[in-house]
Structures are given as C-alpha cells and as structure tokens.
CSV table of C-alpha atoms in Angstrom, one decimal:
chain,number,residue,atom,x,y,z
S,1,MET,CA,0.0,0.0,0.0
S,2,ILE,CA,2.7,2.5,1.0
S,3,LYS,CA,4.8,1.5,-2.0
S,4,ALA,CA,1.8,2.2,-4.3
S,5,LEU,CA,1.5,5.6,-2.8
S,6,ARG,CA,5.1,6.4,-3.8
S,7,ASN,CA,4.0,6.5,-7.5
S,8,PRO,CA,4.7,10.1,-8.5
S,9,SER,CA,1.5,10.5,-10.6
S,10,LEU,CA,-0.6,9.2,-7.8
S,11,TRP,CA,1.0,11.6,-5.3
S,12,ILE,CA,0.2,14.4,-7.8
S,13,ALA,CA,-3.5,13.2,-7.6
S,14,ILE,CA,-3.5,13.3,-3.8
S,15,CYS,CA,-1.9,16.8,-3.8
S,16,LEU,CA,-4.4,18.1,-6.3
S,17,LEU,CA,-7.2,16.7,-4.3
S,18,ALA,CA,-5.8,18.1,-1.2
S,19,SER,CA,-5.9,21.6,-2.8
S,20,VAL,CA,-9.7,21.1,-3.0
S,21,TRP,CA,-10.4,19.3,0.3
S,22,THR,CA,-9.4,20.3,3.7
S,23,ALA,CA,-6.7,18.2,5.4
S,24,SER,CA,-8.8,17.3,8.3
S,25,SER,CA,-11.8,16.1,6.4
S,26,PRO,CA,-12.6,14.4,3.0
S,27,SER,CA,-15.6,16.7,2.6
S,28,LEU,CA,-15.2,19.9,0.5
S,29,HIS,CA,-15.2,23.6,1.5
S,30,ALA,CA,-18.6,25.2,1.5
S,31,GLU,CA,-17.6,27.7,-1.2
S,32,SER,CA,-19.4,27.3,-4.4
S,33,SER,CA,-16.2,26.9,-6.5
S,34,ASP,CA,-15.0,24.0,-4.4
S,35,GLU,CA,-18.4,22.4,-4.5
S,36,ALA,CA,-18.5,22.7,-8.3
S,37,THR,CA,-15.1,21.1,-8.5
S,38,ARG,CA,-16.2,18.3,-6.2
S,39,ARG,CA,-19.2,17.6,-8.4
S,40,LEU,CA,-17.0,17.5,-11.5
S,41,LEU,CA,-14.7,15.0,-9.9
S,42,GLU,CA,-17.6,13.0,-8.6
S,43,LYS,CA,-19.3,12.9,-12.1
S,44,SER,CA,-16.0,11.9,-13.7
S,45,LEU,CA,-15.6,9.0,-11.2
S,46,SER,CA,-19.2,8.0,-11.9
S,47,VAL,CA,-18.4,7.9,-15.7
S,48,ILE,CA,-15.5,5.5,-15.0
S,49,GLU,CA,-17.6,3.2,-12.9
S,50,ILE,CA,-20.7,3.2,-15.1
S,51,ASP,CA,-18.4,2.5,-18.1
S,52,LYS,CA,-17.2,-0.6,-16.2
S,53,GLU,CA,-20.8,-1.6,-15.6
S,54,ILE,CA,-21.5,-1.2,-19.3
S,55,SER,CA,-18.6,-3.5,-20.2
S,56,ARG,CA,-20.0,-6.1,-17.7
S,57,ILE,CA,-23.5,-5.8,-19.2
S,58,ILE,CA,-22.2,-6.2,-22.7
S,59,GLY,CA,-20.4,-9.4,-21.6
S,60,GLN,CA,-23.6,-10.7,-20.0
S,61,GLN,CA,-25.5,-9.8,-23.2
S,62,GLN,CA,-23.1,-11.7,-25.5
S,63,ALA,CA,-23.0,-14.7,-23.2
S,64,LEU,CA,-26.8,-14.8,-23.0
S,65,LYS,CA,-27.1,-14.5,-26.8
S,66,LEU,CA,-24.8,-17.5,-27.3
S,67,GLU,CA,-26.8,-19.5,-24.6
S,68,ILE,CA,-30.1,-18.7,-26.3
S,69,SER,CA,-28.7,-19.6,-29.7
S,70,ALA,CA,-27.6,-23.0,-28.3
S,71,MET,CA,-31.0,-23.5,-26.7
S,72,GLU,CA,-32.7,-22.8,-30.0
S,73,SER,CA,-30.6,-25.3,-31.9
S,74,LYS,CA,-31.3,-27.9,-29.2
S,75,ILE,CA,-35.1,-27.2,-29.5
S,76,LEU,CA,-34.9,-27.7,-33.3
S,77,LEU,CA,-33.3,-31.1,-32.8
S,78,LYS,CA,-35.9,-32.1,-30.2
S,79,GLU,CA,-38.8,-30.9,-32.4
S,80,SER,CA,-37.4,-33.1,-35.2
S,81,ASP,CA,-37.2,-36.1,-32.9
S,82,ILE,CA,-40.7,-35.6,-31.4
S,83,ILE,CA,-42.4,-35.6,-34.8
S,84,GLN,CA,-41.8,-39.4,-35.2
S,85,GLN,CA,-42.7,-40.0,-31.6
S,86,GLN,CA,-45.9,-38.0,-32.0
S,87,GLU,CA,-46.8,-40.2,-35.0
S,88,ASN,CA,-46.1,-43.4,-33.0
S,89,ALA,CA,-48.3,-42.1,-30.2
S,90,GLY,CA,-51.0,-41.2,-32.7
S,91,GLN,CA,-51.0,-44.7,-34.1
S,92,VAL,CA,-51.5,-46.2,-30.6
S,93,LEU,CA,-54.3,-43.8,-29.7
S,94,ARG,CA,-56.0,-44.5,-33.1
S,95,ALA,CA,-55.7,-48.2,-32.5
S,96,TYR,CA,-57.7,-47.9,-29.2
S,97,TYR,CA,-60.1,-45.4,-30.6
S,98,THR,CA,-61.0,-47.5,-33.8
S,99,GLY,CA,-61.3,-50.7,-31.9
S,100,GLU,CA,-58.2,-52.5,-33.2
S,101,ARG,CA,-57.3,-53.5,-29.6
S,102,ASP,CA,-60.8,-54.9,-29.1
S,103,MET,CA,-59.9,-57.8,-31.4
S,104,MET,CA,-57.1,-58.7,-29.0
S,105,LEU,CA,-59.6,-58.8,-26.2
S,106,ARG,CA,-62.0,-61.0,-28.1
S,107,ALA,CA,-59.1,-63.3,-29.0
S,108,LEU,CA,-58.1,-63.5,-25.3
S,109,LEU,CA,-61.7,-64.5,-24.3
S,110,SER,CA,-61.9,-67.2,-27.0
S,111,PHE,CA,-59.0,-69.3,-25.7
S,112,THR,CA,-59.4,-73.1,-26.0
S,113,SER,CA,-56.7,-74.1,-23.6
S,114,LEU,CA,-54.7,-72.7,-20.7
S,115,SER,CA,-51.6,-72.8,-22.8
S,116,ASP,CA,-53.4,-70.5,-25.4
S,117,LEU,CA,-54.6,-68.3,-22.6
S,118,PHE,CA,-51.2,-67.7,-21.1
S,119,THR,CA,-49.7,-67.2,-24.6
S,120,MET,CA,-52.4,-64.6,-25.4
S,121,MET,CA,-52.0,-62.9,-22.0
S,122,ASP,CA,-48.2,-62.6,-22.5
S,123,TYR,CA,-48.7,-61.2,-26.0
S,124,PHE,CA,-51.5,-58.8,-24.8
S,125,ASP,CA,-49.2,-57.7,-21.9
S,126,TRP,CA,-46.4,-57.0,-24.3
S,127,ILE,CA,-48.7,-54.9,-26.6
S,128,ILE,CA,-50.1,-52.9,-23.7
S,129,SER,CA,-46.6,-52.3,-22.3
S,130,ARG,CA,-45.3,-51.2,-25.7
S,131,ASP,CA,-48.3,-48.9,-26.1
S,132,LYS,CA,-47.8,-47.4,-22.7
S,133,ASN,CA,-44.1,-47.0,-23.3
S,134,THR,CA,-44.8,-45.2,-26.6
S,135,LEU,CA,-47.2,-42.8,-24.9
S,136,ASN,CA,-45.0,-42.2,-21.9
S,137,LYS,CA,-42.0,-41.5,-24.2
S,138,TYR,CA,-44.0,-39.0,-26.2
S,139,LYS,CA,-45.3,-37.3,-23.0
S,140,ALA,CA,-41.7,-37.1,-21.6
S,141,GLN,CA,-40.4,-35.6,-24.8
S,142,TYR,CA,-43.3,-33.2,-25.0
S,143,LEU,CA,-42.8,-32.0,-21.4
S,144,ASP,CA,-39.0,-31.7,-22.0
S,145,LEU,CA,-39.6,-29.6,-25.1
S,146,LYS,CA,-42.1,-27.4,-23.3
S,147,LYS,CA,-39.6,-26.9,-20.5
S,148,ASP,CA,-37.0,-25.8,-23.0
S,149,ARG,CA,-39.4,-23.5,-24.7
S,150,ASP,CA,-40.3,-21.9,-21.3
S,151,SER,CA,-36.6,-21.6,-20.5
S,152,ILE,CA,-35.9,-19.8,-23.7
S,153,LEU,CA,-38.7,-17.4,-23.0
S,154,THR,CA,-37.3,-16.7,-19.6
S,155,GLU,CA,-33.8,-16.1,-21.1
S,156,GLN,CA,-35.3,-13.8,-23.7
S,157,GLN,CA,-36.9,-11.8,-21.0
S,158,ARG,CA,-33.5,-11.6,-19.2
S,159,LEU,CA,-31.9,-10.5,-22.4
S,160,ASN,CA,-34.5,-7.8,-22.9
S,161,GLU,CA,-33.9,-6.6,-19.3
S,162,ILE,CA,-30.1,-6.6,-19.9
S,163,GLU,CA,-30.5,-4.6,-23.1
S,164,HIS,CA,-32.8,-2.1,-21.4
S,165,ASN,CA,-30.2,-1.7,-18.6
S,166,LEU,CA,-27.5,-1.3,-21.2
S,167,VAL,CA,-29.4,1.5,-22.9
S,168,ALA,CA,-30.1,3.2,-19.5
S,169,GLN,CA,-26.5,3.1,-18.4
S,170,ARG,CA,-25.2,4.4,-21.8
S,171,SER,CA,-27.7,7.2,-21.4
S,172,ARG,CA,-26.4,8.0,-18.0
S,173,VAL,CA,-22.8,8.2,-19.2
S,174,ILE,CA,-23.8,10.5,-22.1
S,175,THR,CA,-25.7,12.8,-19.7
S,176,LEU,CA,-22.8,12.8,-17.2
S,177,GLN,CA,-20.3,13.5,-19.9
S,178,GLN,CA,-22.4,16.4,-21.2
S,179,ASP,CA,-22.7,17.8,-17.7
S,180,ILE,CA,-18.9,17.6,-17.3
S,181,ASP,CA,-18.3,19.3,-20.7
S,182,ARG,CA,-20.8,22.0,-19.9
S,183,ASP,CA,-19.4,22.6,-16.4
S,184,MET,CA,-15.8,22.8,-17.8
S,185,LYS,CA,-16.7,25.5,-20.3
S,186,GLY,CA,-15.7,29.0,-19.2
S,187,ARG,CA,-13.6,27.8,-16.2
S,188,SER,CA,-10.3,29.5,-16.0
S,189,ASP,CA,-8.8,26.4,-14.3
S,190,SER,CA,-10.2,23.9,-16.8
S,191,GLU,CA,-6.8,22.5,-17.7
S,192,GLN,CA,-6.0,22.0,-14.0
S,193,ILE,CA,-9.4,20.3,-13.6
S,194,ARG,CA,-8.7,18.0,-16.5
S,195,ILE,CA,-5.4,17.0,-14.9
S,196,MET,CA,-7.2,16.3,-11.6
S,197,ILE,CA,-9.8,14.2,-13.4
S,198,GLU,CA,-7.1,12.2,-15.2
S,199,GLU,CA,-5.0,11.7,-12.0
S,200,LEU,CA,-8.2,10.8,-10.0
S,201,THR,CA,-9.0,8.2,-12.6
S,202,ASN,CA,-5.5,6.6,-12.3
S,203,PHE,CA,-5.6,7.0,-8.5
S,204,TRP,CA,-9.0,5.3,-8.2
S,205,GLN,CA,-8.2,2.4,-10.6
S,206,ASN,CA,-4.8,1.7,-9.2
S,207,ILE,CA,-5.4,2.3,-5.4
S,208,GLY,CA,-8.8,3.5,-4.6
S,209,LEU,CA,-10.9,0.6,-5.8
S,210,HIS,CA,-8.3,-1.9,-4.3
S,211,GLU,CA,-8.6,-0.1,-0.9
S,212,VAL,CA,-12.4,-0.1,-1.0
S,213,LYS,CA,-12.4,-3.8,-1.8
S,214,GLN,CA,-10.0,-4.5,1.1
S,215,TYR,CA,-12.5,-3.0,3.5
S,216,PHE,CA,-15.4,-5.0,2.0
S,217,SER,CA,-13.3,-8.2,2.0
S,218,ALA,CA,-12.3,-7.7,5.6
S,219,LEU,CA,-16.0,-7.0,6.6
S,220,SER,CA,-17.2,-10.0,4.7
S,221,ALA,CA,-14.6,-12.3,6.5
S,222,ALA,CA,-15.6,-10.8,9.9
S,223,MET,CA,-19.3,-11.4,9.3
S,224,GLN,CA,-18.5,-15.1,8.7
S,225,GLU,CA,-17.1,-15.2,12.2
S,226,LEU,CA,-19.9,-13.2,13.8
S,227,PRO,CA,-22.2,-16.2,14.6
S,228,LYS,CA,-19.3,-17.9,16.5
S,229,TRP,CA,-18.7,-14.7,18.5
S,230,LEU,CA,-22.4,-14.4,19.3
S,231,ASN,CA,-22.4,-18.1,20.5
S,232,ASP,CA,-19.5,-17.3,22.8
S,233,ASN,CA,-21.3,-14.2,24.1
S,234,LYS,CA,-24.7,-15.4,25.0
S,235,GLN,CA,-25.5,-12.2,27.0
S,236,TYR,CA,-26.6,-10.6,23.7
S,237,LEU,CA,-29.2,-13.3,23.1
S,238,GLN,CA,-32.5,-13.4,25.1
S,239,PHE,CA,-35.2,-15.9,24.6
S,240,LYS,CA,-38.8,-16.2,25.6
S,241,GLY,CA,-40.7,-19.4,24.6
S,242,PHE,CA,-40.0,-20.0,20.9
S,243,GLU,CA,-38.7,-16.5,20.2
S,244,TYR,CA,-35.2,-15.1,20.5
S,245,THR,CA,-34.1,-11.5,20.6
S,246,LEU,CA,-30.6,-10.7,19.5
S,247,ARG,CA,-29.2,-7.3,20.7
S,248,ILE,CA,-25.8,-6.3,19.3
S,249,PRO,CA,-24.4,-3.1,20.9
S,250,GLU,CA,-22.4,-0.8,18.6
S,251,ASP,CA,-19.3,-0.7,20.9
S,252,GLU,CA,-19.1,-4.5,21.3
S,253,LEU,CA,-19.4,-5.0,17.6
S,254,ASN,CA,-16.5,-2.6,17.0
S,255,GLN,CA,-14.4,-4.5,19.5
S,256,PHE,CA,-15.2,-7.8,17.8
S,257,LEU,CA,-14.2,-6.3,14.4
S,258,ARG,CA,-10.9,-5.1,15.7
S,259,SER,CA,-10.2,-8.5,17.1
S,260,GLN,CA,-10.7,-9.9,13.6
S,261,ASN,CA,-8.5,-7.6,11.6
S,262,ASP,CA,-6.0,-4.8,12.3
S,263,LEU,CA,-7.6,-2.9,9.4
S,264,PHE,CA,-10.5,-2.1,11.8
S,265,ASP,CA,-8.3,-0.2,14.2
S,266,ASN,CA,-9.1,2.9,12.2
S,267,PHE,CA,-12.6,1.7,11.3
S,268,ALA,CA,-15.9,2.0,13.1
S,269,PHE,CA,-19.5,0.9,12.8
S,270,ARG,CA,-22.2,3.4,14.0
S,271,PHE,CA,-25.8,2.3,14.6
S,272,GLU,CA,-28.2,5.2,14.0
S,273,GLN,CA,-31.9,5.2,13.8
S,274,GLY,CA,-32.7,3.0,10.8
S,275,ALA,CA,-29.2,3.1,9.3
S,276,ILE,CA,-25.7,1.7,9.8
S,277,LYS,CA,-22.8,3.9,9.1
S,278,VAL,CA,-19.3,2.6,8.6
S,279,GLN,CA,-16.2,4.8,8.3
S,280,GLY,CA,-12.6,3.9,7.9
S,281,GLN,CA,-9.4,5.9,7.2
S,282,ARG,CA,-5.9,4.8,6.4
S,283,ASP,CA,-2.9,6.4,4.7
S,284,GLY,CA,-4.9,9.5,3.8
S,285,LEU,CA,-7.7,7.4,2.2
S,286,ASN,CA,-11.2,7.7,3.6
S,287,VAL,CA,-14.1,5.3,3.0
S,288,GLU,CA,-17.6,5.9,4.2
S,289,ILE,CA,-20.5,3.4,3.9
S,290,THR,CA,-24.1,3.9,4.8
S,291,GLY,CA,-26.5,1.0,4.5
S,292,ASN,CA,-29.2,-1.0,6.1
S,293,TYR,CA,-30.0,-4.6,7.0
S,294,SER,CA,-33.1,-6.5,5.7
S,295,ILE,CA,-34.5,-10.0,6.0
S,296,GLU,CA,-34.2,-12.1,2.8
S,297,GLU,CA,-35.7,-15.6,2.3
S,298,GLU,CA,-34.0,-16.7,-0.9
S,299,PRO,CA,-31.8,-18.6,-1.5
S,300,LYS,CA,-32.0,-19.0,2.3
S,301,ASN,CA,-33.1,-17.0,5.4
S,302,ALA,CA,-30.5,-14.3,6.0
S,303,ILE,CA,-29.9,-10.8,7.3
S,304,ARG,CA,-28.5,-9.1,4.3
S,305,PHE,CA,-26.6,-5.8,4.2
S,306,HIS,CA,-27.5,-3.3,1.5
S,307,VAL,CA,-25.2,-0.4,0.6
S,308,ASP,CA,-27.2,2.8,0.2
S,309,GLU,CA,-24.2,5.2,-0.1
S,310,LEU,CA,-20.5,4.7,-0.7
S,311,ILE,CA,-18.1,7.7,-0.4
S,312,PHE,CA,-14.5,7.5,-1.3
S,313,ASN,CA,-12.4,10.5,-0.2
S,314,GLY,CA,-15.5,12.7,-0.3
S,315,LEU,CA,-16.8,11.5,-3.7
S,316,ALA,CA,-20.0,9.5,-3.8
S,317,LEU,CA,-19.7,6.4,-6.0
S,318,PRO,CA,-22.7,5.4,-8.3
S,319,ASP,CA,-25.2,2.7,-7.6
S,320,THR,CA,-23.6,0.4,-10.1
S,321,THR,CA,-20.4,0.2,-7.9
S,322,ARG,CA,-22.4,-0.3,-4.7
S,323,ARG,CA,-24.4,-3.1,-6.4
S,324,ALA,CA,-21.2,-4.8,-7.8
S,325,LEU,CA,-19.6,-4.8,-4.3
S,326,GLU,CA,-22.7,-6.2,-2.7
S,327,GLU,CA,-22.6,-9.1,-5.2
S,328,GLU,CA,-18.9,-9.7,-4.7
S,329,PHE,CA,-18.8,-9.5,-0.9
S,330,ASP,CA,-21.4,-11.0,1.4
S,331,LEU,CA,-21.8,-8.6,4.4
S,332,GLY,CA,-24.8,-10.4,5.8
S,333,PHE,CA,-25.0,-13.1,8.4
S,334,TYR,CA,-27.2,-16.2,8.9
S,335,PRO,CA,-29.3,-16.8,12.1
S,336,GLN,CA,-29.2,-20.6,11.7
S,337,LEU,CA,-25.5,-20.5,12.5
S,338,ILE,CA,-26.3,-18.9,15.8
S,339,VAL,CA,-29.3,-21.0,16.9
S,340,ASN,CA,-30.5,-24.1,15.2
S,341,PHE,CA,-34.0,-24.1,13.6
S,342,VAL,CA,-34.5,-20.4,13.8
S,343,ARG,CA,-35.5,-17.9,11.2
S,344,ALA,CA,-34.9,-14.1,11.3
S,345,LYS,CA,-38.3,-12.3,11.5
S,346,SER,CA,-37.2,-8.7,11.8
S,347,VAL,CA,-34.2,-6.5,12.1
S,348,GLU,CA,-34.2,-3.0,13.6
S,349,VAL,CA,-31.4,-0.5,14.0
S,350,THR,CA,-31.7,2.0,16.8
S,351,ASP,CA,-29.1,4.5,18.2
S,352,GLY,CA,-26.2,2.4,19.3
S,353,GLU,CA,-27.8,-1.0,18.9
S,354,MET,CA,-29.1,-3.5,16.4
S,355,ILE,CA,-32.0,-5.7,17.4
S,356,VAL,CA,-32.8,-8.9,15.5
S,357,LYS,CA,-36.0,-11.0,16.2
S,358,LEU,CA,-35.7,-14.7,15.7
S,359,LYS,CA,-38.3,-17.4,15.9
S,360,VAL,CA,-37.9,-21.2,16.2
S,361,GLU,CA,-39.4,-23.2,13.4
S,362,LEU,CA,-39.3,-26.9,13.9
C-alpha cells in the first residue's frame, strides 16, 4: 500500500485533491467553486464506474445470446425427434379409438386351452406395455420440449432486461459527460481540472478501488465469524418461549471487528436510527459506507446488508459500484449459524444497537 502511494503520478493526484479538500476532512469547503469542483470529480468518477458496468452488461449480453442460440438449436433437434414419436403415439391412440385393440380382447376371451390363454396374455401384456411406453415416451419428450421453450422465453426476458439496462447506463454516461463538458466551459482552471480528473482516474483504478475492496473483503470475512462470536457471548441473546431477541451493541461489535483484523483499528460501525454507518481511514484514504439490513428468504433465510451510499475521499460512487460490491462481498449473516432451527423475522437499527427478532421453526 505505501509502495503504491510512492508512485509520483498518484502523489500528484493526492496533492491536487488536497488543494480542493481540507486536510482534516474528506468533505469539501462550503464555497461554491469548491463544491462545483467536487461535483465535477464525482461525475468523472461515476463515468468511470458506469463504463465498467456497461462492459460487464455487454459481456452478459453476449454470453446470453450464445446461450439462447444454443438452446434454439437444441429445441430444433428435439422438435425433429418428437415428430416421429408423435406419429407413433397417434397410431397407438387410433388403435384404441378405432377398436383395433378390441380384437385382441376377443381373442383373449376365446381361448381353448390354458396354454393358449397364457400365450395370449403374454402377448397382450407386451402390446399394452409397448403402447404405454410409446405414450410415456411422447409425453416425456413433449414436457421436456415445453420446459426448454419456457426456459428460452425466460432467457429472452432476461436479455430484454439486460439490453434495457445497457441503454439506460449508456444514457447515464452521455448525460454525465455532457454535464462535465458544460461545467468545464468557461472555467479559467479547466486545464487543471482535466489533470485532476485524469489523475483521479488513475488513483481510483490503481489504489482507490483496491482499498475499498480491502474494506469490504475484511468486513465479509468478519461477518462469517460473527455467529461464532455471538455463540461465545450469550449475553446478547435473550429468549422467551419460541422467540429469541438478539441485541448487538455498537461498541461491542466494533471490539469484535478489531479482534478480527487490524484494518478495523481505524474503522468503526455506528448504529443510528434506521441506518448503519461505517467509516474507515488509512494512509490518507477515507471510505464511508451507509446502509441497512433487511431479511431475505432466498436462497435462504439471511440478514442481508445493502449499501445505500458509498463515499471515497469525499466522492460518492454510483449505484452500479455499490451493487457490484454487494454481489462480490457478502456482508450479511445467517441466524441458523447462531441458533439451530430459527428464522430471522425482523431487524431494527436504533441508536447504538441493532435488534434482531428470531423465531424457532421446527
């Protein structure tokens, strides 16, 4: 980390940013010129991140198109195979409908010896089994084909959603870029701002994103150990009948985090009414996260953390970055790892405390 900061161009970025922000805080001066500069840098950072999201969406789009094409080819082969099976099934049904199988029944009833009866029964059983197998085979192929057709419809809907998202993100980038170009016009320091934007881009891509991911990775690892810590600290768990109440104090949670990773020595959770705020600072880099917990049932009952706001050195990152980090790092925890046979029913954040209601479900 320190070695990376010795890169001269990145030091230039920090110095340029320092000329805009105060040394004591990542937030900007209240003056309108400083606020305008902050907005420009924030928009430029959003363009970088949304461009990455566009690349990811294009990758999804191409992969899904290939998948749909393969499914369509598979369906064509199955449709060809099922035509013959459909004809076979039709012959069987016509045989029963037109009375052809009645002749077999009359032959069975006109036996003259037990030997003839058993022979006819065996033959009759073979015919019935073959007919049943023909119909079952057609039914299975039909259902399989229907399943594939339903799947391709689902994938087509996904593709439509992806393409809609792609159009929306491209529109966002165009709007942001137009805003940046408009804001840059007429500024006497436009060249300096362009240098700041370029250096900020390098700084974010080489150090900033890595730093943010380090925080998220450390938090994710700590959350995996949280159930064990809660099991070792039963005083935070109260029960009444089939209901449990888990109360996690802010101070104790911070102590737990610091016991998990030295990174949290300059890092803190704050529980405020309805929101969780996390702030960390290291080597002149500042990360602020605001989010909330919610109960999710799929793929399994969990208390999931959602990032509502992510600020890096005073610059708010776009929703695409927040969503990507949520997908990459699991910051939630799972009640079943604390107490067997329980489900989380509610989660509430108050000043200084998080309260989770659990219920036993046998």
